[in-house]
Amino acid sequence: MEQAAEWYALLRSGEATHDDHARWQSWLEHSSDHRLAWQYVETISRSFEPIHATPDPRQTADGLWAANSRVIQRRRILTSIVALAGTGLFGWATWRHTPLPGIVLAQMADHHTATGEQREVVLSDGTHVWLNTATALNEAYHASLRRLCLITGEILIDTATDPQRPFVVDTPQGRLRALGTRFTVRLESDKTFLGVYQGSVEITSAAGTSSLIQAGQQTRFTTDASAAVEPADSARETWSRGVLVAWDMTLGDVVKELRRYRSGYLGIAPEVAGLRVFGSFPLRDTDDTLTMLASALPIRIQRTLPWWVSIEARTDADPHR
């Protein structure tokens, strides 16, 4: 964390050279711990921006004091970050070893959606990013790199062309480098899912292993390895249009997806979890989806409370759905 704070102070000081930026980029790419520390420092720095923005009286002095002022400003930024990072809610040990990083980072992210919300964002270079439910990401565009950091959730990206600036997406498991691409990225517990629909994407895991995923392929990878490459499922991007496409999915898997778009409890009885589902269903109103499922399958929807819903087998004694 101290290294991240030092890099942040240098880059904010106005004294960083081109070589400094290159060394910072190399440090950032070295490990997932470095990337997590950098996210942490960026987050607390944005949260306490007034501390950094407070004018230093020396900075209003004549040019004789300019160099000294930059040094003082850099030291003040570094001191503020280290002090904040070491106390209370923002303790680095707490940050790394509890769910706190995802919760806090999501709330403070540059772009985020609530449960059940989907949104399209157009970035400054013309890249289109669709955020799925409960998604958060940070944006860091520099002169030599376009970088997104996916904190939680799922995104669909249609990248704009910029040969001078590579486009990358960082996740806890590694880095994705887009090569003229339309692709989806989804965080799944300790894995990252990648589906490529146009172009190709280079995966570099946190451990340094690399692989290239072509259009029409999908895979999952962890911090040290990639899973087998499979044919891409085009239905996995239909959420960007507010639709869940189920083609021979089990009802249990459909419910697992619907839970991502709902608050509260959505349960399913084991005896109906294996029913096969075919069709297209709206994600923006999951109650409608449940009604559609009940009309097509031998199930009933039990609504104990608005936020407590169970799916059970329908019996002859219960003809109403």
CSV table of C-alpha atoms in Angstrom, one decimal:
chain,number,residue,atom,x,y,z
A,1,MET,CA,0.0,0.0,0.0
A,2,GLU,CA,2.9,2.4,0.8
A,3,GLN,CA,4.3,1.9,-2.7
A,4,ALA,CA,0.9,2.7,-4.2
A,5,ALA,CA,0.7,5.9,-2.1
A,6,GLU,CA,4.2,6.9,-3.2
A,7,TRP,CA,3.3,6.4,-6.9
A,8,TYR,CA,0.0,8.4,-6.4
A,9,ALA,CA,1.8,11.3,-4.8
A,10,LEU,CA,4.4,11.4,-7.6
A,11,LEU,CA,1.9,11.2,-10.4
A,12,ARG,CA,-0.2,14.0,-8.8
A,13,SER,CA,2.8,16.2,-8.1
A,14,GLY,CA,3.3,17.4,-11.6
A,15,GLU,CA,6.9,16.3,-11.6
A,16,ALA,CA,6.4,12.8,-13.1
A,17,THR,CA,8.4,12.2,-16.3
A,18,HIS,CA,7.5,9.8,-19.2
A,19,ASP,CA,9.9,7.3,-17.6
A,20,ASP,CA,8.1,7.6,-14.3
A,21,HIS,CA,4.8,6.8,-16.0
A,22,ALA,CA,6.3,3.8,-17.7
A,23,ARG,CA,7.8,2.5,-14.4
A,24,TRP,CA,4.4,3.1,-12.7
A,25,GLN,CA,2.7,1.1,-15.4
A,26,SER,CA,5.2,-1.7,-15.0
A,27,TRP,CA,4.7,-1.7,-11.2
A,28,LEU,CA,0.9,-1.8,-11.7
A,29,GLU,CA,1.0,-4.8,-14.1
A,30,HIS,CA,3.4,-6.7,-11.8
A,31,SER,CA,0.7,-8.2,-9.5
A,32,SER,CA,-2.9,-8.2,-8.6
A,33,ASP,CA,-1.9,-6.9,-5.1
A,34,HIS,CA,-0.4,-3.9,-6.7
A,35,ARG,CA,-3.6,-3.2,-8.7
A,36,LEU,CA,-5.8,-3.7,-5.6
A,37,ALA,CA,-3.6,-1.3,-3.6
A,38,TRP,CA,-3.8,1.3,-6.4
A,39,GLN,CA,-7.6,1.0,-6.5
A,40,TYR,CA,-7.6,1.5,-2.8
A,41,VAL,CA,-5.4,4.6,-2.9
A,42,GLU,CA,-7.4,6.1,-5.8
A,43,THR,CA,-10.7,5.5,-3.9
A,44,ILE,CA,-9.7,7.1,-0.6
A,45,SER,CA,-8.0,10.0,-2.4
A,46,ARG,CA,-11.2,10.8,-4.3
A,47,SER,CA,-13.2,10.5,-1.1
A,48,PHE,CA,-11.0,13.0,0.6
A,49,GLU,CA,-10.2,15.2,-2.3
A,50,PRO,CA,-10.7,18.4,-0.3
A,51,ILE,CA,-7.7,17.5,1.8
A,52,HIS,CA,-5.6,17.3,-1.4
A,53,ALA,CA,-7.2,20.3,-2.9
A,54,THR,CA,-6.6,22.7,0.0
A,55,PRO,CA,-4.3,25.4,-1.4
A,56,ASP,CA,-0.8,25.6,-0.1
A,57,PRO,CA,0.1,29.3,0.6
A,58,ARG,CA,3.6,28.7,-0.8
A,59,GLN,CA,2.0,27.9,-4.1
A,60,THR,CA,0.9,31.5,-4.5
A,61,ALA,CA,4.4,32.8,-4.0
A,62,ASP,CA,6.7,33.9,-6.7
A,63,GLY,CA,8.6,31.5,-9.0
A,64,LEU,CA,11.4,31.4,-6.5
A,65,TRP,CA,9.2,29.2,-4.3
A,66,ALA,CA,7.6,27.1,-7.0
A,67,ALA,CA,9.9,24.1,-6.8
A,68,ASN,CA,9.8,24.0,-3.1
A,69,SER,CA,5.9,24.1,-3.2
A,70,ARG,CA,5.7,21.1,-5.5
A,71,VAL,CA,7.8,19.1,-3.0
A,72,ILE,CA,5.7,20.2,-0.1
A,73,GLN,CA,2.5,19.4,-2.0
A,74,ARG,CA,3.8,15.9,-2.9
A,75,ARG,CA,4.7,15.2,0.7
A,76,ARG,CA,1.3,16.4,1.9
A,77,ILE,CA,-0.5,14.2,-0.5
A,78,LEU,CA,1.6,11.2,0.5
A,79,THR,CA,1.1,12.0,4.3
A,80,SER,CA,-2.7,12.3,3.9
A,81,ILE,CA,-3.0,9.0,2.0
A,82,VAL,CA,-0.9,7.1,4.5
A,83,ALA,CA,-2.7,8.6,7.5
A,84,LEU,CA,-6.2,7.9,6.0
A,85,ALA,CA,-5.2,4.4,4.9
A,86,GLY,CA,-4.0,3.4,8.3
A,87,THR,CA,-7.0,4.3,10.3
A,88,GLY,CA,-10.5,2.9,11.1
A,89,LEU,CA,-12.8,2.0,8.2
A,90,PHE,CA,-10.0,2.4,5.7
A,91,GLY,CA,-7.4,0.1,7.3
A,92,TRP,CA,-5.5,-1.7,4.6
A,93,ALA,CA,-5.6,-5.1,6.4
A,94,THR,CA,-9.4,-4.8,6.7
A,95,TRP,CA,-9.6,-3.8,3.1
A,96,ARG,CA,-7.7,-6.8,1.8
A,97,HIS,CA,-9.2,-9.6,3.9
A,98,THR,CA,-12.9,-8.7,4.1
A,99,PRO,CA,-15.7,-8.0,1.6
A,100,LEU,CA,-15.2,-4.3,2.3
A,101,PRO,CA,-13.2,-3.6,-0.9
A,102,GLY,CA,-16.1,-4.6,-3.2
A,103,ILE,CA,-18.7,-2.8,-1.1
A,104,VAL,CA,-16.8,0.5,-0.7
A,105,LEU,CA,-15.2,0.6,-4.2
A,106,ALA,CA,-18.6,-0.1,-5.7
A,107,GLN,CA,-20.2,2.9,-4.0
A,108,MET,CA,-17.3,5.2,-4.9
A,109,ALA,CA,-16.8,3.9,-8.4
A,110,ASP,CA,-16.8,6.2,-11.5
A,111,HIS,CA,-19.7,4.2,-13.0
A,112,HIS,CA,-22.1,1.9,-11.1
A,113,THR,CA,-25.6,0.4,-11.2
A,114,ALA,CA,-28.0,-0.7,-8.5
A,115,THR,CA,-29.5,-4.2,-8.3
A,116,GLY,CA,-31.9,-4.6,-11.3
A,117,GLU,CA,-30.4,-1.5,-13.1
A,118,GLN,CA,-28.7,-1.6,-16.5
A,119,ARG,CA,-27.0,1.4,-18.1
A,120,GLU,CA,-25.0,2.4,-21.2
A,121,VAL,CA,-22.0,4.6,-20.8
A,122,VAL,CA,-20.1,6.3,-23.7
A,123,LEU,CA,-16.5,7.0,-22.7
A,124,SER,CA,-14.4,10.0,-24.0
A,125,ASP,CA,-12.9,8.0,-26.8
A,126,GLY,CA,-16.2,6.7,-28.1
A,127,THR,CA,-16.0,3.3,-26.5
A,128,HIS,CA,-19.5,2.0,-25.5
A,129,VAL,CA,-19.8,0.2,-22.1
A,130,TRP,CA,-23.0,-1.5,-20.9
A,131,LEU,CA,-23.2,-2.1,-17.2
A,132,ASN,CA,-25.3,-5.0,-16.0
A,133,THR,CA,-27.1,-5.2,-12.7
A,134,ALA,CA,-25.1,-4.4,-9.5
A,135,THR,CA,-22.0,-3.5,-11.5
A,136,ALA,CA,-19.2,-1.0,-10.6
A,137,LEU,CA,-16.1,0.0,-12.5
A,138,ASN,CA,-13.5,2.7,-12.5
A,139,GLU,CA,-12.1,4.5,-15.6
A,140,ALA,CA,-8.5,5.6,-15.9
A,141,TYR,CA,-7.6,7.1,-19.3
A,142,HIS,CA,-4.0,8.3,-19.8
A,143,ALA,CA,-1.9,9.5,-22.8
A,144,SER,CA,-0.6,6.0,-23.4
A,145,LEU,CA,-3.3,3.7,-22.0
A,146,ARG,CA,-7.1,3.3,-21.7
A,147,ARG,CA,-7.9,1.3,-18.6
A,148,LEU,CA,-11.1,0.1,-16.9
A,149,CYS,CA,-11.1,-1.7,-13.6
A,150,LEU,CA,-14.1,-3.9,-13.0
A,151,ILE,CA,-14.9,-4.0,-9.3
A,152,THR,CA,-18.0,-6.1,-9.3
A,153,GLY,CA,-20.7,-7.3,-11.8
A,154,GLU,CA,-20.6,-7.6,-15.5
A,155,ILE,CA,-19.9,-5.3,-18.5
A,156,LEU,CA,-20.3,-5.5,-22.3
A,157,ILE,CA,-17.7,-3.4,-24.2
A,158,ASP,CA,-17.6,-2.2,-27.8
A,159,THR,CA,-14.1,-0.6,-28.1
A,160,ALA,CA,-13.3,2.5,-30.1
A,161,THR,CA,-10.1,2.4,-32.3
A,162,ASP,CA,-7.1,4.2,-30.9
A,163,PRO,CA,-3.8,2.6,-32.1
A,164,GLN,CA,-1.7,4.8,-29.8
A,165,ARG,CA,-3.5,3.7,-26.6
A,166,PRO,CA,-4.2,0.1,-25.8
A,167,PHE,CA,-7.5,-0.7,-24.1
A,168,VAL,CA,-7.3,-2.9,-21.0
A,169,VAL,CA,-9.7,-4.2,-18.4
A,170,ASP,CA,-8.3,-5.2,-15.0
A,171,THR,CA,-10.1,-7.6,-12.7
A,172,PRO,CA,-8.9,-9.3,-9.5
A,173,GLN,CA,-7.7,-12.3,-11.6
A,174,GLY,CA,-5.7,-10.4,-14.2
A,175,ARG,CA,-5.8,-8.1,-17.2
A,176,LEU,CA,-7.7,-8.3,-20.5
A,177,ARG,CA,-6.2,-6.4,-23.5
A,178,ALA,CA,-8.7,-5.7,-26.2
A,179,LEU,CA,-7.7,-6.0,-29.9
A,180,GLY,CA,-10.5,-4.3,-31.8
A,181,THR,CA,-13.1,-5.9,-29.9
A,182,ARG,CA,-16.7,-6.4,-28.6
A,183,PHE,CA,-16.7,-8.6,-25.5
A,184,THR,CA,-18.2,-9.3,-22.1
A,185,VAL,CA,-16.5,-9.5,-18.8
A,186,ARG,CA,-18.2,-10.9,-15.7
A,187,LEU,CA,-16.8,-11.5,-12.2
A,188,GLU,CA,-17.8,-14.9,-10.8
A,189,SER,CA,-16.5,-15.5,-7.2
A,190,ASP,CA,-12.8,-16.3,-7.7
A,191,LYS,CA,-13.0,-16.3,-11.5
A,192,THR,CA,-13.4,-13.9,-14.4
A,193,PHE,CA,-15.6,-14.9,-17.3
A,194,LEU,CA,-14.7,-13.6,-20.8
A,195,GLY,CA,-16.8,-13.9,-23.9
A,196,VAL,CA,-15.5,-12.4,-27.2
A,197,TYR,CA,-17.9,-11.6,-30.1
A,198,GLN,CA,-15.7,-9.5,-32.3
A,199,GLY,CA,-11.9,-9.2,-32.6
A,200,SER,CA,-9.8,-10.9,-29.9
A,201,VAL,CA,-8.8,-10.4,-26.3
A,202,GLU,CA,-5.4,-11.2,-24.7
A,203,ILE,CA,-5.6,-12.5,-21.2
A,204,THR,CA,-2.7,-12.1,-18.8
A,205,SER,CA,-3.5,-13.7,-15.4
A,206,ALA,CA,-2.1,-12.2,-12.2
A,207,ALA,CA,0.5,-14.9,-12.2
A,208,GLY,CA,1.7,-13.9,-15.6
A,209,THR,CA,0.3,-16.6,-17.8
A,210,SER,CA,-1.1,-15.4,-21.2
A,211,SER,CA,-3.6,-16.6,-23.7
A,212,LEU,CA,-5.5,-15.2,-26.7
A,213,ILE,CA,-9.3,-15.6,-27.0
A,214,GLN,CA,-10.7,-15.1,-30.5
A,215,ALA,CA,-14.1,-14.0,-31.7
A,216,GLY,CA,-16.7,-16.7,-31.1
A,217,GLN,CA,-14.9,-18.0,-28.0
A,218,GLN,CA,-15.4,-17.8,-24.3
A,219,THR,CA,-13.4,-18.9,-21.2
A,220,ARG,CA,-13.0,-18.3,-17.5
A,221,PHE,CA,-9.7,-17.7,-15.7
A,222,THR,CA,-8.3,-17.5,-12.2
A,223,THR,CA,-5.3,-15.6,-10.9
A,224,ASP,CA,-3.0,-18.4,-12.2
A,225,ALA,CA,-4.7,-20.2,-15.0
A,226,SER,CA,-7.3,-20.2,-17.7
A,227,ALA,CA,-10.1,-22.8,-18.1
A,228,ALA,CA,-10.8,-24.5,-21.4
A,229,VAL,CA,-11.9,-22.3,-24.3
A,230,GLU,CA,-15.5,-23.0,-25.4
A,231,PRO,CA,-17.7,-21.7,-28.2
A,232,ALA,CA,-19.1,-18.3,-27.2
A,233,ASP,CA,-22.8,-18.2,-26.2
A,234,SER,CA,-24.3,-15.2,-28.0
A,235,ALA,CA,-27.2,-15.3,-25.5
A,236,ARG,CA,-24.8,-14.1,-22.8
A,237,GLU,CA,-24.9,-10.5,-24.2
A,238,THR,CA,-28.7,-10.2,-24.6
A,239,TRP,CA,-28.9,-8.8,-21.1
A,240,SER,CA,-27.7,-5.5,-22.6
A,241,ARG,CA,-31.1,-5.4,-24.3
A,242,GLY,CA,-32.9,-6.3,-21.1
A,243,VAL,CA,-33.6,-9.9,-22.1
A,244,LEU,CA,-32.7,-13.2,-20.6
A,245,VAL,CA,-32.6,-15.9,-23.3
A,246,ALA,CA,-33.0,-19.4,-22.0
A,247,TRP,CA,-32.2,-22.3,-24.4
A,248,ASP,CA,-32.6,-25.6,-22.6
A,249,MET,CA,-31.6,-24.1,-19.2
A,250,THR,CA,-32.7,-25.6,-16.0
A,251,LEU,CA,-35.2,-23.7,-14.0
A,252,GLY,CA,-32.6,-23.6,-11.2
A,253,ASP,CA,-30.1,-21.8,-13.4
A,254,VAL,CA,-32.8,-19.4,-14.6
A,255,VAL,CA,-33.6,-18.6,-11.0
A,256,LYS,CA,-29.9,-18.1,-10.2
A,257,GLU,CA,-29.7,-15.5,-13.0
A,258,LEU,CA,-33.0,-13.8,-11.9
A,259,ARG,CA,-31.6,-13.4,-8.3
A,260,ARG,CA,-29.0,-11.0,-9.7
A,261,TYR,CA,-31.8,-8.6,-10.8
A,262,ARG,CA,-33.9,-8.7,-7.6
A,263,SER,CA,-33.7,-7.6,-4.0
A,264,GLY,CA,-34.9,-9.9,-1.3
A,265,TYR,CA,-35.2,-13.7,-1.3
A,266,LEU,CA,-36.0,-15.9,-4.4
A,267,GLY,CA,-36.1,-19.6,-3.5
A,268,ILE,CA,-36.8,-22.7,-5.5
A,269,ALA,CA,-37.9,-26.1,-4.4
A,270,PRO,CA,-35.4,-28.9,-5.4
A,271,GLU,CA,-38.1,-31.0,-7.1
A,272,VAL,CA,-38.7,-28.3,-9.8
A,273,ALA,CA,-35.1,-27.0,-10.1
A,274,GLY,CA,-34.4,-29.5,-13.0
A,275,LEU,CA,-37.3,-28.4,-15.2
A,276,ARG,CA,-36.0,-27.3,-18.7
A,277,VAL,CA,-36.7,-23.8,-19.8
A,278,PHE,CA,-36.9,-22.3,-23.3
A,279,GLY,CA,-37.7,-18.8,-24.2
A,280,SER,CA,-36.9,-15.1,-23.8
A,281,PHE,CA,-37.8,-13.3,-20.6
A,282,PRO,CA,-37.7,-9.6,-19.5
A,283,LEU,CA,-35.0,-8.7,-17.0
A,284,ARG,CA,-36.3,-5.3,-16.1
A,285,ASP,CA,-39.5,-6.8,-14.5
A,286,THR,CA,-38.6,-10.1,-13.0
A,287,ASP,CA,-42.1,-10.5,-11.5
A,288,ASP,CA,-43.4,-10.7,-15.1
A,289,THR,CA,-40.8,-13.3,-15.8
A,290,LEU,CA,-42.0,-15.4,-12.9
A,291,THR,CA,-45.5,-15.1,-14.1
A,292,MET,CA,-44.5,-16.3,-17.6
A,293,LEU,CA,-42.6,-19.2,-16.1
A,294,ALA,CA,-45.6,-20.2,-14.0
A,295,SER,CA,-47.8,-20.2,-17.1
A,296,ALA,CA,-45.4,-22.5,-19.0
A,297,LEU,CA,-44.3,-24.9,-16.3
A,298,PRO,CA,-46.0,-27.0,-13.6
A,299,ILE,CA,-45.0,-24.5,-10.9
A,300,ARG,CA,-46.6,-21.9,-8.7
A,301,ILE,CA,-45.2,-18.7,-7.3
A,302,GLN,CA,-45.6,-18.3,-3.6
A,303,ARG,CA,-45.3,-14.6,-2.5
A,304,THR,CA,-45.1,-14.6,1.3
A,305,LEU,CA,-44.0,-11.0,1.2
A,306,PRO,CA,-43.1,-8.6,-1.7
A,307,TRP,CA,-39.4,-9.4,-1.1
A,308,TRP,CA,-39.8,-13.1,-0.1
A,309,VAL,CA,-40.8,-15.3,-3.1
A,310,SER,CA,-40.6,-19.1,-3.5
A,311,ILE,CA,-41.1,-21.3,-6.6
A,312,GLU,CA,-42.8,-24.6,-5.8
A,313,ALA,CA,-44.4,-27.5,-7.6
A,314,ARG,CA,-48.0,-27.0,-8.6
A,315,THR,CA,-50.4,-29.7,-7.6
A,316,ASP,CA,-53.9,-30.6,-8.7
A,317,ALA,CA,-55.3,-29.1,-5.5
A,318,ASP,CA,-53.8,-25.8,-6.5
A,319,PRO,CA,-54.9,-25.0,-10.1
A,320,HIS,CA,-54.3,-21.3,-9.8
A,321,ARG,CA,-50.9,-20.0,-10.6
